[in-house]
mmCIF file of C-alpha atoms in Angstrom:
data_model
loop_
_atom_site.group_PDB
_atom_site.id
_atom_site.type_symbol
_atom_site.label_atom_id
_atom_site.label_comp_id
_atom_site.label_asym_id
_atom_site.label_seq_id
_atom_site.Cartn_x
_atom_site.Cartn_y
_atom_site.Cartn_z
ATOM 1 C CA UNK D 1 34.436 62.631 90.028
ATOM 2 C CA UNK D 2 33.018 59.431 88.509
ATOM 3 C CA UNK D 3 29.993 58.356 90.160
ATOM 4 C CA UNK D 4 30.534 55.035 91.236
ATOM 5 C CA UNK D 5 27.507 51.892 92.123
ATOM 6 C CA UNK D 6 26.552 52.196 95.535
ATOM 7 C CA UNK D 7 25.926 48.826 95.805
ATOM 8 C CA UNK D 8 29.733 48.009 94.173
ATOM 9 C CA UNK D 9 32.389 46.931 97.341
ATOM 10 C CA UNK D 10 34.947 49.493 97.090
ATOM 11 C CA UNK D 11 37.725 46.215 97.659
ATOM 12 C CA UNK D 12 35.955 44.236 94.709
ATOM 13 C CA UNK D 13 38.361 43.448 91.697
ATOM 14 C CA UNK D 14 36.259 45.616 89.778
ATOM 15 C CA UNK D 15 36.221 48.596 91.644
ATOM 16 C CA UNK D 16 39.943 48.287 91.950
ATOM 17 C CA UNK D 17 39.937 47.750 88.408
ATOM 18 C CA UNK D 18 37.967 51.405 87.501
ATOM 19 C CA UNK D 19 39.837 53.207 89.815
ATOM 20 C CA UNK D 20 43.105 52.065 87.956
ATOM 21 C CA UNK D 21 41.755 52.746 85.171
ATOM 22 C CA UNK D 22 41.241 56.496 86.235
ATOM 23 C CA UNK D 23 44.557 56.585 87.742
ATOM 24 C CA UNK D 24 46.974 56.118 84.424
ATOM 25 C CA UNK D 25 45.966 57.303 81.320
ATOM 26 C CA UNK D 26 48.512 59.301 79.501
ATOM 27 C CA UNK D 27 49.070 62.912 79.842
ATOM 28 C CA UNK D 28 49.263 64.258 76.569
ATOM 29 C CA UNK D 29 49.711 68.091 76.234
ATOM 30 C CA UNK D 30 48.850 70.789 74.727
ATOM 31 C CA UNK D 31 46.328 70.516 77.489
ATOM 32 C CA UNK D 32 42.718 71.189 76.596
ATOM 33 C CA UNK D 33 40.309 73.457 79.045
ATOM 34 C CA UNK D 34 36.759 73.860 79.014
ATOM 35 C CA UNK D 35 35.474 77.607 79.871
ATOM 36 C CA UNK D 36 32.958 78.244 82.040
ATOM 37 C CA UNK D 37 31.435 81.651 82.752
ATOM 38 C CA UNK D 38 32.078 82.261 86.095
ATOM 39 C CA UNK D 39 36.091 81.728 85.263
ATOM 40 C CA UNK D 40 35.337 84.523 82.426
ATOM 41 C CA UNK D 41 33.856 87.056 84.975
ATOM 42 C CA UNK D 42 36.822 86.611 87.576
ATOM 43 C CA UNK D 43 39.609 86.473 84.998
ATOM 44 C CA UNK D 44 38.077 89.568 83.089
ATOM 45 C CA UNK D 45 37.705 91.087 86.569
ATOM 46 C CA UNK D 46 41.311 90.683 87.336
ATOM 47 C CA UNK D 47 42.687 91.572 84.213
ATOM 48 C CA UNK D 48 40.928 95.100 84.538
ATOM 49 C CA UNK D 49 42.211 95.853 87.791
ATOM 50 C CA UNK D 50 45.602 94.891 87.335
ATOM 51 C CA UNK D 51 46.154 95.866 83.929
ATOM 52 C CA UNK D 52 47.370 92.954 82.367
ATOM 53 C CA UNK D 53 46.529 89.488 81.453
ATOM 54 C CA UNK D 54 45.847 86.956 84.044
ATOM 55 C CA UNK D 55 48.228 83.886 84.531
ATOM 56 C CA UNK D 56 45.403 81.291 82.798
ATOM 57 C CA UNK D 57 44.952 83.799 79.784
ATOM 58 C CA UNK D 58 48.626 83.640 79.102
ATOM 59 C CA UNK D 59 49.127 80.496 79.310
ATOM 60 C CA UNK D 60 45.998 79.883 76.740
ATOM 61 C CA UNK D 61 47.869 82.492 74.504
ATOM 62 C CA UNK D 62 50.919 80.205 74.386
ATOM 63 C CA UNK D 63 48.953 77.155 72.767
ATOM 64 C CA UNK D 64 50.204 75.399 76.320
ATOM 65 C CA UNK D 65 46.581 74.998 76.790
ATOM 66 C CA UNK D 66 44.097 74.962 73.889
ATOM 67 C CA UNK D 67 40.618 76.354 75.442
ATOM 68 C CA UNK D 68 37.164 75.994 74.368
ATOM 69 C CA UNK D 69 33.859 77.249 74.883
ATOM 70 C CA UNK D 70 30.628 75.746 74.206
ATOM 71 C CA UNK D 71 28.078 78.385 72.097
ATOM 72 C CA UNK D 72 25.451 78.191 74.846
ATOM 73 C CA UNK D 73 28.054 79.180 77.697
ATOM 74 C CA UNK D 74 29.244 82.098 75.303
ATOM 75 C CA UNK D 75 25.589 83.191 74.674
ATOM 76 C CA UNK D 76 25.299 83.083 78.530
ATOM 77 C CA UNK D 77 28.456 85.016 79.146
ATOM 78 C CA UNK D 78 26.846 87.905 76.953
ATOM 79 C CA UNK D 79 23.813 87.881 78.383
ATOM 80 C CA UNK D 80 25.986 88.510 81.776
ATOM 81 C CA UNK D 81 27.808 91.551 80.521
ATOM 82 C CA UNK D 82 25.334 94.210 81.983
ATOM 83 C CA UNK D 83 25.148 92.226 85.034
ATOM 84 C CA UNK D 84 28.830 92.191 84.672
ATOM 85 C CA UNK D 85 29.863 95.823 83.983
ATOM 86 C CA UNK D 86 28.452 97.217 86.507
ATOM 87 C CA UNK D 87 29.840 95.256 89.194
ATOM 88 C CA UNK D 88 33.308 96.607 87.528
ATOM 89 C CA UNK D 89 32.181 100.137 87.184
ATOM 90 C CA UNK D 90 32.898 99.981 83.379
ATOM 91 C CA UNK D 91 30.506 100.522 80.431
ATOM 92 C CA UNK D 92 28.676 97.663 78.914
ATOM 93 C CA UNK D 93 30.501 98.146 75.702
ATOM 94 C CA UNK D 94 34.087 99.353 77.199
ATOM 95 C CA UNK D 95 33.359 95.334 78.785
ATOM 96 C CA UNK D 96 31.923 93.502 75.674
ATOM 97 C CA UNK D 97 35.122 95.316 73.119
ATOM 98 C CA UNK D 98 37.981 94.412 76.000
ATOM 99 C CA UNK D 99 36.352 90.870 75.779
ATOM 100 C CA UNK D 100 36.347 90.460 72.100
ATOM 101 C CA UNK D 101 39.747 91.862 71.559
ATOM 102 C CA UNK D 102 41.408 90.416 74.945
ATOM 103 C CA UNK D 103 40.002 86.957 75.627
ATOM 104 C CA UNK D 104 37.930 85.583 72.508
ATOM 105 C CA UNK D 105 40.967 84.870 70.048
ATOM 106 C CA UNK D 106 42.535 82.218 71.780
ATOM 107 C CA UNK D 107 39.043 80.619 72.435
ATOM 108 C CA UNK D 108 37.538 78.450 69.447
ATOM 109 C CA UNK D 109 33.358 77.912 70.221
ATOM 110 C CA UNK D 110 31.620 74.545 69.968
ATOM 111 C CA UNK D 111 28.095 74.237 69.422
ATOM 112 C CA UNK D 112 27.418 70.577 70.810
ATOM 113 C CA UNK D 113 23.906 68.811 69.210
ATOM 114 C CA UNK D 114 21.745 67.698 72.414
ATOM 115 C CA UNK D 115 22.370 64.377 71.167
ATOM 116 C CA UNK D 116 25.784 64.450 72.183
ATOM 117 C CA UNK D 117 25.089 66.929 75.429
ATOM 118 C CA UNK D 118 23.498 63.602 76.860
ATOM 119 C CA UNK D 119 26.077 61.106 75.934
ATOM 120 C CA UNK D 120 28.060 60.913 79.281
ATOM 121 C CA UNK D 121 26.068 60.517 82.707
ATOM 122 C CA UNK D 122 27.963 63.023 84.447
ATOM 123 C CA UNK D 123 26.883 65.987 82.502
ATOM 124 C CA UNK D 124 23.631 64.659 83.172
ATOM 125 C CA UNK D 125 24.619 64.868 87.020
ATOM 126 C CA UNK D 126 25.175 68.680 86.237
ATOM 127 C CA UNK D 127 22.002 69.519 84.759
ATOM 128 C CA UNK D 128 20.105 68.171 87.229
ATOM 129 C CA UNK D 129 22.003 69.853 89.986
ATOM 130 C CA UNK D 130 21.906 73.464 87.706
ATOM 131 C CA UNK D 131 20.697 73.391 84.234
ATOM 132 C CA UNK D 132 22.508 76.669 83.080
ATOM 133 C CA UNK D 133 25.988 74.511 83.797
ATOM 134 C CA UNK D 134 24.797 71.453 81.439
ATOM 135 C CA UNK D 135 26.433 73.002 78.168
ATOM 136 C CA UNK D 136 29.995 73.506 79.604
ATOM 137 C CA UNK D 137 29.639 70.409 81.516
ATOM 138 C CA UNK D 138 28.459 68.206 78.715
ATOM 139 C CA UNK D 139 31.631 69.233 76.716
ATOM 140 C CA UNK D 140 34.047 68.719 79.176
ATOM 141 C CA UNK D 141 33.061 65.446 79.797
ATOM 142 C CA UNK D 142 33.289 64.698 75.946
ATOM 143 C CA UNK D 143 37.182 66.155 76.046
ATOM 144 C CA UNK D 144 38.010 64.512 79.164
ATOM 145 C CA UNK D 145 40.720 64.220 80.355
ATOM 146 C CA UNK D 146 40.529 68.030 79.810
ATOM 147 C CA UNK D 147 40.876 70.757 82.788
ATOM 148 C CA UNK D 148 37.185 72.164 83.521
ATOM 149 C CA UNK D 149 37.708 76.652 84.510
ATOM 150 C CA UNK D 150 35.639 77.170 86.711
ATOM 151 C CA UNK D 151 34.896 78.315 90.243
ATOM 152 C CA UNK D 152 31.182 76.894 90.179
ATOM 153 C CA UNK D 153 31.474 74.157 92.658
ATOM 154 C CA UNK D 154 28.029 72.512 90.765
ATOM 155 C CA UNK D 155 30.517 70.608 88.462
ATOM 156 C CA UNK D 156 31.079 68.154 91.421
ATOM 157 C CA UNK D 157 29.941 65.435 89.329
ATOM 158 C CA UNK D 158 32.827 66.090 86.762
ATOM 159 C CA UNK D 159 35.420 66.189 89.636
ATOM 160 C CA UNK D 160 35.622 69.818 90.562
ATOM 161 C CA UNK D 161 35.711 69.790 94.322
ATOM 162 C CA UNK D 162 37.763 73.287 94.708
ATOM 163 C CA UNK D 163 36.990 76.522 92.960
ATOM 164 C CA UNK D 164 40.830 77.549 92.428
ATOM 165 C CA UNK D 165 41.152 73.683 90.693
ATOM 166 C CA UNK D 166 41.285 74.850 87.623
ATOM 167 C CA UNK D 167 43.938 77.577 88.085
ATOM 168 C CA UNK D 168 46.071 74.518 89.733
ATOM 169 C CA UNK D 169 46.023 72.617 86.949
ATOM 170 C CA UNK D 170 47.200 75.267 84.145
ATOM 171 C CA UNK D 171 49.981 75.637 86.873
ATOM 172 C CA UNK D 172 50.470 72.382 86.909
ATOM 173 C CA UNK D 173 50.501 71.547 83.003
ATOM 174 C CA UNK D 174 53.518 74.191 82.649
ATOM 175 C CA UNK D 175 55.150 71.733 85.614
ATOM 176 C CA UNK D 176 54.813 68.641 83.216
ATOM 177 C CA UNK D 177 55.891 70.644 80.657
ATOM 178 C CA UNK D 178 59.046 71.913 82.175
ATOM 179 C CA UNK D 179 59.655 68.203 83.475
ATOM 180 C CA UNK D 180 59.668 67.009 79.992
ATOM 181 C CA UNK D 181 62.118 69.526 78.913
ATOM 182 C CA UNK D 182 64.057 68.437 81.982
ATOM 183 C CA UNK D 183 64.179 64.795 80.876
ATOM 184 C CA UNK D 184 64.586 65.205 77.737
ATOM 185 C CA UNK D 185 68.244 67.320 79.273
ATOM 186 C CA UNK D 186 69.133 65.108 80.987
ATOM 187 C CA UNK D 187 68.774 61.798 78.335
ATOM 188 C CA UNK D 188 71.023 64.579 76.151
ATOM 189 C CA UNK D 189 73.621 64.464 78.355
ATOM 190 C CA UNK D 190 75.499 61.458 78.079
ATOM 191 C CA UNK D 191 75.230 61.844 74.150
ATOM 192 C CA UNK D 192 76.458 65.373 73.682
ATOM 193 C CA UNK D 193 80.168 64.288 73.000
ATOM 194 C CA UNK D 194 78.963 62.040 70.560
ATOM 195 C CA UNK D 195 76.646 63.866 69.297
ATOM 196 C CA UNK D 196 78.833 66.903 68.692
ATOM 197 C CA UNK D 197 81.153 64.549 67.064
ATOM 198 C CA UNK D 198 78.651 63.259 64.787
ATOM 199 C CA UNK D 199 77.736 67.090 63.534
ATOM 200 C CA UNK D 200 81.700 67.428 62.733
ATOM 201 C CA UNK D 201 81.759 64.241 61.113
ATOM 202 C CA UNK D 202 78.636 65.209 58.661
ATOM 203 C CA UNK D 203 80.097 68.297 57.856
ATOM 204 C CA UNK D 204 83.366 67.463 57.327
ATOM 205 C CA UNK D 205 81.687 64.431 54.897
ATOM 206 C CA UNK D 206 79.626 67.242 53.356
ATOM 207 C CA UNK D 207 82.824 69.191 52.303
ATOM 208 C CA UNK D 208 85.541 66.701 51.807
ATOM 209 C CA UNK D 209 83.499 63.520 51.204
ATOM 210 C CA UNK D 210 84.196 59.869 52.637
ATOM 211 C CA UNK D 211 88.083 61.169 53.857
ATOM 212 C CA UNK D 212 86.355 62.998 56.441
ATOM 213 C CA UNK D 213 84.631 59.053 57.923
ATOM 214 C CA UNK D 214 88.263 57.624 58.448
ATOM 215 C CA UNK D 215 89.348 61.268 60.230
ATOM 216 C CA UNK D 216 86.356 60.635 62.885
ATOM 217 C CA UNK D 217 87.659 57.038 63.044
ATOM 218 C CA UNK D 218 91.035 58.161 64.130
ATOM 219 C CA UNK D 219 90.100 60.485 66.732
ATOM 220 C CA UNK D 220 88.238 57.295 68.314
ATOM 221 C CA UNK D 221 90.756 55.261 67.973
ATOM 222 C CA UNK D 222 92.786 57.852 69.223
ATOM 223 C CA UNK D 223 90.940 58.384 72.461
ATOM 224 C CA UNK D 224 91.482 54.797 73.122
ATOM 225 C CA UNK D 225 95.402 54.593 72.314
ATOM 226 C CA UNK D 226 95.574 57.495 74.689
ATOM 227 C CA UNK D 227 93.903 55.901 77.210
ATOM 228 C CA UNK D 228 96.099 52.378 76.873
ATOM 229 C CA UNK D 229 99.365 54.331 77.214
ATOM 230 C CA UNK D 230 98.077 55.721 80.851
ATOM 231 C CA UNK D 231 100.460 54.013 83.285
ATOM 232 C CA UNK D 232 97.949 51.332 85.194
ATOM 233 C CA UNK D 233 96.969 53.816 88.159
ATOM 234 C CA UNK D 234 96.148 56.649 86.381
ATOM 235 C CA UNK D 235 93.838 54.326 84.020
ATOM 236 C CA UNK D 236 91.985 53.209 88.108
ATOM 237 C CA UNK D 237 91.471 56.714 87.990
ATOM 238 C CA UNK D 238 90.026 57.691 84.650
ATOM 239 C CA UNK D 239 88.360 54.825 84.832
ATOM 240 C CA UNK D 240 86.924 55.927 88.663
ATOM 241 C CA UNK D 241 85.685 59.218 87.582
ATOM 242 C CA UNK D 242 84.004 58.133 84.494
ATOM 243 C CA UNK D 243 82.385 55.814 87.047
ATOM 244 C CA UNK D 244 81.571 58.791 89.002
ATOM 245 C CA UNK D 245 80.586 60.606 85.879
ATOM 246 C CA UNK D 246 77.939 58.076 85.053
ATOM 247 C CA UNK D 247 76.273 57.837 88.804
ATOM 248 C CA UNK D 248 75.822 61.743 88.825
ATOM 249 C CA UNK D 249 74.172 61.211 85.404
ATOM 250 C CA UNK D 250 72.147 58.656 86.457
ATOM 251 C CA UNK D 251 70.551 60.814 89.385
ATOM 252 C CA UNK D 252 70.237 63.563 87.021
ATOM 253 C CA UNK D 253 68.039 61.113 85.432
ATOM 254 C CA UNK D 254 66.042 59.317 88.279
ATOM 255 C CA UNK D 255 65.618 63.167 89.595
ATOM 256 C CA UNK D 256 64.209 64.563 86.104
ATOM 257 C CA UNK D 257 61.609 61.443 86.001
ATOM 258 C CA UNK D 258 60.242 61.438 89.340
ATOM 259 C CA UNK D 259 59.858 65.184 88.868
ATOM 260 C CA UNK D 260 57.916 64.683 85.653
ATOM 261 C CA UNK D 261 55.965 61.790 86.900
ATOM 262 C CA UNK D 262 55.190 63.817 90.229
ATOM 263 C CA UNK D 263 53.655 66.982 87.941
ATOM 264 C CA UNK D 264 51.780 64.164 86.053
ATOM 265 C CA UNK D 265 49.966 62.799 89.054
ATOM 266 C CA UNK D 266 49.424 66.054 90.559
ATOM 267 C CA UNK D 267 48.026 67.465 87.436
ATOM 268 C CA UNK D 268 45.539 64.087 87.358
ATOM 269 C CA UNK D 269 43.956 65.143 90.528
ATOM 270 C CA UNK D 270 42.958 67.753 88.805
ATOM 271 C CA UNK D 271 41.785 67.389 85.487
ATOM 272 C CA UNK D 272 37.780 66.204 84.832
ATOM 273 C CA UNK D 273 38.809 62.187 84.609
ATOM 274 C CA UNK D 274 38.254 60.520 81.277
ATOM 275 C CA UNK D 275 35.086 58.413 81.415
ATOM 276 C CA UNK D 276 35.551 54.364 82.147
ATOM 277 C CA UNK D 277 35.260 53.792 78.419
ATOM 278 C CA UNK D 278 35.951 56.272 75.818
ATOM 279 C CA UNK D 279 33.528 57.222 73.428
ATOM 280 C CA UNK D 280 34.362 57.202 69.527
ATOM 281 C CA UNK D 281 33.147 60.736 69.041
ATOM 282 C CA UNK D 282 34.747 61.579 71.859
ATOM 283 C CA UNK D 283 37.995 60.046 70.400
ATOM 284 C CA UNK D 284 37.334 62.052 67.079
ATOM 285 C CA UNK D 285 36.962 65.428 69.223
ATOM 286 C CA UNK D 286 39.948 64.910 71.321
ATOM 287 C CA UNK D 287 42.386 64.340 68.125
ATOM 288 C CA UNK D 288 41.038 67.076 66.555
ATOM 289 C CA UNK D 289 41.441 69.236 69.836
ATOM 290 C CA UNK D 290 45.270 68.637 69.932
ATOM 291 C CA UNK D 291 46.248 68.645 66.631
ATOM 292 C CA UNK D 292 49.216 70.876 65.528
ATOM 293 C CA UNK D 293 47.613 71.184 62.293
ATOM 294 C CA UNK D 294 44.787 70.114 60.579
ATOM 295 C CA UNK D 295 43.621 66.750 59.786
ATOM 296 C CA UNK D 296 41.715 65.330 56.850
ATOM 297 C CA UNK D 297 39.489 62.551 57.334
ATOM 298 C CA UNK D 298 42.199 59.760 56.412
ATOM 299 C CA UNK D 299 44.694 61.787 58.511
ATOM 300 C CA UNK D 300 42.085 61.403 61.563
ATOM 301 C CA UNK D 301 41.235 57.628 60.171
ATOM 302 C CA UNK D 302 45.082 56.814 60.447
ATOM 303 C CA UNK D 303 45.437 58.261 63.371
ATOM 304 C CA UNK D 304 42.166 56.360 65.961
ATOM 305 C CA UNK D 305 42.574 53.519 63.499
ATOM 306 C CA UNK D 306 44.536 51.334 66.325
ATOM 307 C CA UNK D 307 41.895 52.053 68.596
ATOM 308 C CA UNK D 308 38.623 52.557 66.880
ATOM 309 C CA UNK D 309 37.558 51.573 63.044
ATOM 310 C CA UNK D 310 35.750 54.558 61.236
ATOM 311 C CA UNK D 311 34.860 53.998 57.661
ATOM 312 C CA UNK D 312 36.951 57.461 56.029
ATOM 313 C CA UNK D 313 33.568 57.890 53.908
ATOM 314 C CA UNK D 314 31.407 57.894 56.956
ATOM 315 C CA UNK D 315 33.841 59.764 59.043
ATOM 316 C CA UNK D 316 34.343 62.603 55.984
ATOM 317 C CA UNK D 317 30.629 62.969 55.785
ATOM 318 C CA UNK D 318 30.180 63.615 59.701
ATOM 319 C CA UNK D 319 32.977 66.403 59.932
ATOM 320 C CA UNK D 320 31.220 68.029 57.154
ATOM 321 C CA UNK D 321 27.990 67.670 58.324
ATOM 322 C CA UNK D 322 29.290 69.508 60.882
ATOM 323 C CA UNK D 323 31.541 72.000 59.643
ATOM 324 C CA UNK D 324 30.988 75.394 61.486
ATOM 325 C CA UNK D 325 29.268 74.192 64.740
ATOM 326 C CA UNK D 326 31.863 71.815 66.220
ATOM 327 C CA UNK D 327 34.549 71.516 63.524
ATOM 328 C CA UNK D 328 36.750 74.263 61.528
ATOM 329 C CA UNK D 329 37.666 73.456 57.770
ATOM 330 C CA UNK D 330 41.410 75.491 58.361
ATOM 331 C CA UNK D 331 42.059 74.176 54.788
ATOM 332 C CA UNK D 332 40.828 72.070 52.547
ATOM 333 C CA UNK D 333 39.479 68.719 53.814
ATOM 334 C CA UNK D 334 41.352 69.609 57.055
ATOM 335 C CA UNK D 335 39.562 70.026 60.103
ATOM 336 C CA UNK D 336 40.358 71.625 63.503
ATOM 337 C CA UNK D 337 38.000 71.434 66.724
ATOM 338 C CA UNK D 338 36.633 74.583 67.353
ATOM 339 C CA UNK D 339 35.508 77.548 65.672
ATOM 340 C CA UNK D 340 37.320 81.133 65.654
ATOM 341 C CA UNK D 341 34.881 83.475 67.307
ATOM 342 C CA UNK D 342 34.325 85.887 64.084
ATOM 343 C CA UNK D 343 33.393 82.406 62.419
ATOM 344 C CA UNK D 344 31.331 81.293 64.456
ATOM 345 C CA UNK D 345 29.597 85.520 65.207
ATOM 346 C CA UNK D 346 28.895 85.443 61.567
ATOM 347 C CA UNK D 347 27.104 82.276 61.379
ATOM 348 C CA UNK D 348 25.761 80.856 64.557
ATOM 349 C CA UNK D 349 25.570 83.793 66.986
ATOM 350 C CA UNK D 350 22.400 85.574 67.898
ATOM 351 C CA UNK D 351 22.868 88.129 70.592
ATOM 352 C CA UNK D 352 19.547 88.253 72.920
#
């Protein structure tokens, strides 16, 4: 939660105007998730004892959410694996090889510089409160709006009030998901005849050239004739129905958007808020976080341009200067957030 000024009247225009401000930004999905440890220990705990991968871990594996881990909190989680093990009854290494091979592919590592750990007062709020939590916290308040897993109720200053919040919101990302494929079924709807028309139409151009644009025109044309020749009553009801026709379409609608705007809002409760003014770093990390593919610096440039004004040179120089602690060079001059594990094991990791 953002930590408001005691002194600021919760009715003033301007506390009305922050907690607006909290209350709509955009949704945008894949989702990113911050991992903590102690969601680590119970997921690896579950997936032991029941044999297969937990509902969060799946859904990472899917790219529905993309989940990231800052270097600190990893180093932590192996320092944990004795501790760990043996409240499973397995072997250290039977643990730390069922972690590498089960859960540390689909998570990419970021190693955050302190100057950027102390950017956002809430983190700050976190390592006062336990100082062991400041890594994970400081990078989920960079990717905010981002889901924080966790069941460590210390992140209260990021917005995690419930230890199962977390699990709620990767439930409730597949909800906006599903409600997107659900609008986007029922906007099809009313165009499918024409739509399927327009397919015939192209490929009958492709084979038999512009003939095949006058056909198409006739079986309009014919449609309406057709119609016009219906005695006047039985043109009342055709024209009834289709009336009928379009009011079930229309609920279709108004149902599929107030189901996707109800997953939305749910899924906002849950989520670590975005912070009252965005950050251009954090801007930069958040692109590169849900990115389908790489970007190169004028790809990123292009892309925050509307919003923020980098210099490409500048901007070019800092995701090199960088390269292998926060970003990933997939190709090259295109960047990714996040480093693969083995990446990152060969180059940053040292196991004490």
């Amino acid at each position: 939660m953002v930590r408001e000024d005691p002194t600021l009247d919760p009715s003033s225009p301007e506390a009305m105007r922050r907690l607006l401000a909290m209350s709509r930004y955009e949704i945008t999905t894949p989702m990113i998730a911050v991992v903590d440890t102690s969601f680590l220990r119970t997921g690896l705990r579950n997936h032991l004892k029941n044999g297969q991968a937990p509902h969060s871990l799946v859904a990472i594996r899917s790219e529905a959410i993309n989940a990231f881990i800052e270097g600190e909190t990893l180093r932590e989680m192996f320092r944990k694996i004795p501790k760990f093990a043996k409240q499973f009854r397995v072997t250290e290494l039977e643990l730390k090889e069922f972690f590498l091979a089960e859960w540390l592919p689909s998570i990419k590592v970021i190693e955050l510089p302190l100057v950027l750990r102390e950017l956002d007062e809430r983190s700050l709020a976190v390592r006062d409160r336990d100082e062991d939590d400041f890594a994970a916290a400081s990078l989920a308040a960079l990717l905010s709006p981002c889901i924080l897993l966790t069941h460590d109720l210390d992140f209260e200053a990021l917005g995690v009030s419930r230890w199962e919040q977390g699990i709620f919101a990767i439930c409730l990302v597949e909800d906006v998901n599903d409600g997107n494929a659900g609008l986007q079924a029922a906007v099809m709807i009313p165009a499918a005849p024409v739509f399927a028309l327009g397919v015939v139409t192209k490929k009958a151009y492709d084979r038999f050239g512009p003939v095949a644009l006058g056909v198409a025109g006739l079986a309009v044309a014919g449609v309406a004739l057709l119609y016009l020749k219906q005695p006047p009553d039985r043109r009342n009801t055709i024209k009834s129905g289709a009336a009928k026709a379009s009011r079930t379409l229309l609920e279709i609608y108004g149902e599929a958007v107030a189901a996707l705007e109800h997953a939305k809002r749910e899924l906002r409760q849950n989520l670590v808020p975005p912070p009252e003014d965005m950050l251009p770093v954090s801007a930069i990390l958040r692109a590169l976080a849900i990115t389908p593919t790489s970007l190169s610096a004028q790809q990123l440039h292009d892309e925050l341009e509307s919003t923020f004004s980098f210099d490409v040179h500048e901007l070019r120089a800092y995701l090199h200067g960088y390269k292998e602690m926060m970003f990933f060079e997939e190709r090259r001059g295109g960047f990714r957030l996040g480093i693969p594990f083995e990446v990152w094991l060969n180059g940053q990791f040292e196991e004490s």
